[in-house]
Short mmCIF file of C-alpha atoms in Angstrom, two decimals:
data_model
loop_
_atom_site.label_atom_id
_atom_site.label_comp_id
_atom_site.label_asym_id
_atom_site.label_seq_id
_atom_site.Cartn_x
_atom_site.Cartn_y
_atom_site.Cartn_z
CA UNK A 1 83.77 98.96 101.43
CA UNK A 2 80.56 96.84 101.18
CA UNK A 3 80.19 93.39 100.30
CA UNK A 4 82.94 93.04 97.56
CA UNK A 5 85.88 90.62 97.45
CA UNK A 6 87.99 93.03 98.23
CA UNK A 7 85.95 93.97 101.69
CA UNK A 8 86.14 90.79 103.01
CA UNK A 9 89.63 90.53 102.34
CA UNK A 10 90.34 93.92 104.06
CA UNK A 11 88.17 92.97 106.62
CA UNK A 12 90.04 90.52 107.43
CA UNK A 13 93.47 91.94 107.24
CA UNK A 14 92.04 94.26 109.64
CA UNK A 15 90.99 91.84 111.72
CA UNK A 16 94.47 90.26 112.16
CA UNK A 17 96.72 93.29 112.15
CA UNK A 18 94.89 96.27 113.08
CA UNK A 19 95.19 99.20 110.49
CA UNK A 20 98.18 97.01 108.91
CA UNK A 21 95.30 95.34 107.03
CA UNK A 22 95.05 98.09 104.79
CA UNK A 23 98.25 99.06 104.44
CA UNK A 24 99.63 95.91 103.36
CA UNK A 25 97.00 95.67 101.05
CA UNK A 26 97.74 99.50 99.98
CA UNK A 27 101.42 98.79 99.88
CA UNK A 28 100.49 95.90 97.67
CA UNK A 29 98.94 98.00 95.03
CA UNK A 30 101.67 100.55 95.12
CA UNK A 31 103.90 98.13 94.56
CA UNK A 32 102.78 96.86 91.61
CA UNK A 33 102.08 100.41 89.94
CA UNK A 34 105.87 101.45 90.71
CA UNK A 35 106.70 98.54 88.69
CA UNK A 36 106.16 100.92 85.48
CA UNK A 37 108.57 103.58 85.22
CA UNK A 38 107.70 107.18 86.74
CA UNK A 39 107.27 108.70 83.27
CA UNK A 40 104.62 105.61 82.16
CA UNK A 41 102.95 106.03 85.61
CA UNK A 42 102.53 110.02 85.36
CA UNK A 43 100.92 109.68 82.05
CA UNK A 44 98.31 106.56 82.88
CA UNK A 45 96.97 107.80 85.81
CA UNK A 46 97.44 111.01 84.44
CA UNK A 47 99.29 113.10 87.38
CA UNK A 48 101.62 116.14 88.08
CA UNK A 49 105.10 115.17 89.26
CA UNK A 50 106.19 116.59 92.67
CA UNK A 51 109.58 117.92 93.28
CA UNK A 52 109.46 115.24 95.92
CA UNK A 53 109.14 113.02 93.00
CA UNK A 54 105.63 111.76 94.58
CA UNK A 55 102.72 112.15 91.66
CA UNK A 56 99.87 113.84 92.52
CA UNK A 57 95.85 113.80 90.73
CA UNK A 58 92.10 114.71 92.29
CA UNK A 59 90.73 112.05 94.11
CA UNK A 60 87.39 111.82 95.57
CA UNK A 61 86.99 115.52 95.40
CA UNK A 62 90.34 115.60 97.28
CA UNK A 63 93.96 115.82 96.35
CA UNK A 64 95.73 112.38 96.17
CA UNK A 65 99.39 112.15 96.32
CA UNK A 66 100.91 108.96 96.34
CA UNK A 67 104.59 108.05 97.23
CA UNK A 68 106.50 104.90 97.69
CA UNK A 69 104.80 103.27 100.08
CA UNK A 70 101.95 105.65 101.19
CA UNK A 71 99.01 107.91 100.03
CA UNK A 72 97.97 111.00 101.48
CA UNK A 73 94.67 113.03 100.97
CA UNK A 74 95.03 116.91 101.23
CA UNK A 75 98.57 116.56 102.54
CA UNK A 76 97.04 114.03 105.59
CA UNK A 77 98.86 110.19 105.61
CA UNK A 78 95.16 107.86 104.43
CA UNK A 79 94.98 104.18 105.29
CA UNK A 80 91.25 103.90 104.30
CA UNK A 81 89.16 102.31 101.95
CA UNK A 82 89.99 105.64 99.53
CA UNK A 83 93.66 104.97 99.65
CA UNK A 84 92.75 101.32 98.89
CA UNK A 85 91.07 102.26 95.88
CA UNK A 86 93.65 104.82 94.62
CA UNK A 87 96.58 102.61 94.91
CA UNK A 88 94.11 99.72 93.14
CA UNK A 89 93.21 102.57 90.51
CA UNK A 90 97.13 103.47 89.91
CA UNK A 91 98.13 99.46 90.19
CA UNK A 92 95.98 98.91 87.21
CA UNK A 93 95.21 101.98 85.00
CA UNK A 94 96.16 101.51 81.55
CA UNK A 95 97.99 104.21 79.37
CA UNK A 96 95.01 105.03 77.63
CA UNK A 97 91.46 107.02 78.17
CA UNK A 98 88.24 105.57 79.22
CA UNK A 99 85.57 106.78 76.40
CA UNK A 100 82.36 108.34 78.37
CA UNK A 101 80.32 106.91 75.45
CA UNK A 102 78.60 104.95 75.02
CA UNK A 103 77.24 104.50 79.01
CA UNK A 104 76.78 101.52 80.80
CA UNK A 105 75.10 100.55 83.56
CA UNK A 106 76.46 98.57 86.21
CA UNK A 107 74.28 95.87 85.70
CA UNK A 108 75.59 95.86 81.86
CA UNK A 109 78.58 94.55 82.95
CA UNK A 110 79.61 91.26 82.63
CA UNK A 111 80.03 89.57 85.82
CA UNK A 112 78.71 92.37 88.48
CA UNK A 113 75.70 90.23 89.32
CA UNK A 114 76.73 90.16 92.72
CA UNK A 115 77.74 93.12 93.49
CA UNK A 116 74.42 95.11 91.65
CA UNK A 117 72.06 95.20 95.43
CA UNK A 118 74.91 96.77 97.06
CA UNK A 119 76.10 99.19 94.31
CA UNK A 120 71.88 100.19 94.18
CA UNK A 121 72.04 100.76 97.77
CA UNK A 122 75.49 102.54 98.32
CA UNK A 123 75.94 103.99 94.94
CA UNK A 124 72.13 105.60 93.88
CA UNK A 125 69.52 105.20 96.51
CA UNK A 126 71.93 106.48 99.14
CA UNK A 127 71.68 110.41 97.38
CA UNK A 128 68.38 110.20 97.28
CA UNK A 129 67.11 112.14 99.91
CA UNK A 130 69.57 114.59 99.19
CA UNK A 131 68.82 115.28 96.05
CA UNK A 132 67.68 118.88 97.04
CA UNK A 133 71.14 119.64 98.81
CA UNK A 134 73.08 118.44 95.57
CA UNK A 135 70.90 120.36 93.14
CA UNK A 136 71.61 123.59 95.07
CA UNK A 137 75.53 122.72 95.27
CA UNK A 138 76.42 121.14 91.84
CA UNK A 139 78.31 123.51 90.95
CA UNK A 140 80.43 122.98 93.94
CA UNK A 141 80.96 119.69 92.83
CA UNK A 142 81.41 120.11 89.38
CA UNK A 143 84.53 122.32 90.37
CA UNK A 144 86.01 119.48 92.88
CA UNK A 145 85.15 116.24 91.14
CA UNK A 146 86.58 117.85 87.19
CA UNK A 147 82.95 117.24 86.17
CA UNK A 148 80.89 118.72 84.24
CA UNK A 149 77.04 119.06 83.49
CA UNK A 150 75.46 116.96 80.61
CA UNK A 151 73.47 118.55 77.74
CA UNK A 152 73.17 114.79 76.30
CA UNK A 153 71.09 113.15 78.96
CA UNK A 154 68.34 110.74 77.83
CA UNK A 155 65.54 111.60 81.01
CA UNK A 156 65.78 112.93 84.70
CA UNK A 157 65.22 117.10 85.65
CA UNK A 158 69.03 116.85 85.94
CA UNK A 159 72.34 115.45 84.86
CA UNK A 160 76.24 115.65 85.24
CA UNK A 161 79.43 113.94 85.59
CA UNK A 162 81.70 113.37 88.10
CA UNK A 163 85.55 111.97 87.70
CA UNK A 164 86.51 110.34 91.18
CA UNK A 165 89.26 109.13 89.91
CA UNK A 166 90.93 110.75 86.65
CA UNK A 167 90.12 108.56 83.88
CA UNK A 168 87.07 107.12 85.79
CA UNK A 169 84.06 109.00 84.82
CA UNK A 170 80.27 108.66 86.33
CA UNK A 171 77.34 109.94 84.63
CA UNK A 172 74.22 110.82 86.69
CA UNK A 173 70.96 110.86 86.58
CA UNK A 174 68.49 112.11 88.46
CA UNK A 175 64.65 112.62 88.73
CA UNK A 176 63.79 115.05 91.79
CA UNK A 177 60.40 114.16 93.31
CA UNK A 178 57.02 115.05 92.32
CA UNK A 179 53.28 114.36 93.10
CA UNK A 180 53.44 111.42 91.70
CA UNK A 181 56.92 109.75 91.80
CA UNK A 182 59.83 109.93 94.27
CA UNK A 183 63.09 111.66 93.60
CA UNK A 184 65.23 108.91 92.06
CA UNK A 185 69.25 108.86 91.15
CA UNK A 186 70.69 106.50 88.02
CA UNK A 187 74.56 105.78 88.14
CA UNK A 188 76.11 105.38 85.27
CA UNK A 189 79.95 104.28 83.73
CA UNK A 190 81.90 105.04 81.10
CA UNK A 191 82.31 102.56 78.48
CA UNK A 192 86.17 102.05 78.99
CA UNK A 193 85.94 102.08 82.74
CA UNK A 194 85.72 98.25 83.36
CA UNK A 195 88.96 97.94 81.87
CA UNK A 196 90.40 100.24 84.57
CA UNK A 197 90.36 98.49 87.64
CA UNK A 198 88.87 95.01 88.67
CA UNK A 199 84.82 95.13 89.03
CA UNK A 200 84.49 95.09 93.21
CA UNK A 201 86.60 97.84 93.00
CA UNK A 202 84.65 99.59 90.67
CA UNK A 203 81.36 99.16 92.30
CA UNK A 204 83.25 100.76 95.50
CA UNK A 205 84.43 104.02 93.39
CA UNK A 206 81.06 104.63 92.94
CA UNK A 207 79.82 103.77 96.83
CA UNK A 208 82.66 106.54 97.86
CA UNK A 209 81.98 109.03 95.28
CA UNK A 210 78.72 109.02 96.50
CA UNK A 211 79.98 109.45 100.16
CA UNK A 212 82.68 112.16 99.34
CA UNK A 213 79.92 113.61 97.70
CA UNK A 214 77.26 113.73 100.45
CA UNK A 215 80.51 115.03 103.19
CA UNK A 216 81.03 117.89 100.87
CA UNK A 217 77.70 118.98 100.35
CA UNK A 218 77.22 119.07 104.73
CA UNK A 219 80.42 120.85 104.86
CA UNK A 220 78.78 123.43 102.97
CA UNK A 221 75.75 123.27 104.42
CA UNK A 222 77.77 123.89 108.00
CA UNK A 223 79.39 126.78 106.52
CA UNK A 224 76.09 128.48 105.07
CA UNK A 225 74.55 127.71 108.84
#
C-alpha cells in the first residue's frame, strides 16, 4: 500500500514482527466480520459457502476464500496487502449494494484530499503506457474482474468496469494516444462505494486493481510469446 493510514500502520507492524504485521492486522479485520452471523456475512459480501464452511467471492481477478483466521488466493495462504484489503472489505461491507450511478471521482469525495497524488499515480497514470496491452486483452479482464464494458461513457475511445471486490465497482476511462494528446486513463467509483470500506482503503482497491490488472495482462502476454 502507498501512503495511506493504513500503510504506515502496516508498515510498521511489519517492522516489529515480521509478516505478523499483517496478519494481526488481517486477523483483526476477520475478526470483526465473524462478528455477524455466517448467513448475514454470505449475503453482504455476497459469497458462496464452502462445505468447509469458509465463504468464498472473486477478488482481484482471483478467487478469495476467507476462513477463521486466514485468507487464501487461488487456494494459496495470502498475508499481503490484498488479504489486508479483503478482510477490511468483509469487516465492513454493509448488507446492501453499492449503486454504479451516479460516478464519482475520487477527488469528489469528502475527505480524500490526501490521498488524491497517490491514487493519480498508483491508480490511473500507472496503466498508462499499457493502454495498448489492455485494449487488446479486455475481454480477458472483463471475464476475471465480473466486469463489463460501458455503452454509457461520457468521453475516452474506450470504457468498462471492473469489480475488485464484489460490491466495489470501478468505472474506466480511457483516451489512447494520438498526434496530439497522450493516452490518458480516468478512475472512477461507484456512488455507494465510500460507504463500503474506510477511504485509505479505498484508494488502495483501486492502486491493486490496477496492479492485478497489469500481472494479468503480462501473464498473457508470456503465454502468447
Amino acid at each position: 500500500m502507498n501512503n495511506t493510514v493504513e500503510d504506515k500502520s502496516l508498515r510498521h507492524g511489519k517492522q516489529a514482527h515480521g509478516m505478523n504485521g499483517y496478519e494481526e492486522v488481517i486477523r483483526g479485520y476477520l475478526d470483526k466480520a465473524w462478528a455477524r452471523s455466517k448467513g448475514v456475512l454470505q449475503r453482504a459480501i455476497p459469497a458462496l459457502l464452502e462445505a468447509t464452511g469458509a465463504l468464498s467471492f472473486p477478488a482481484f481477478g482471483r478467487r478469495c476464500t476467507v476462513e477463521r483466521e486466514r485468507v487464501l488466493f487461488d487456494g494459496h495462504v495470502d498475508l499481503g496487502p490484498r488479504a489486508v484489503l479483503a478482510s477490511i472489505y468483509i469487516g465492513h461491507v454493509p448488507e446492501h449494494t453499492a449503486s454504479l450511478h451516479p460516478l464519482k471521482a475520487f477527488k469528489e469525495i469528502p475527505n480524500s484530499g490526501p490521498y488524491q497524488a497517490a491514487f493519480a499515480v498508483h491508480a490511473e497514470q500507472v496503466l498508462v503506457p499499457h493502454v495498448p496491452k489492455i485494449k487488446i486483452h479486455l475481454d480477458h479482464l472483463l471475464q476475471i474482474f465480473s466486469g463489463h464494458r460501458n455503452t454509457d461513457a461520457p468521453s475516452g475511445d474506450f470504457s468498462f468496469t471492473l469489480y475488485p471486490l464484489p460490491r466495489i465497482p470501478l468505472y474506466y476511462i480511457v483516451h489512447e494516444p494520438d498526434e496530439e494528446f497522450p493516452a490518458a486513463v480516468t478512475c472512477l467509483f461507484g456512488s455507494g462505494c465510500a460507504s463500503f470500506m474506510p477511504l485509505d482503503a479505498l484508494a488502495d482497491v483501486a492502486e491493486y486493481t490496477a496492479q492485478s490488472l497489469l500481472e494479468h495482462c503480462t501473464a498473457w502476454e508470456v503465454q502468447r510469446s
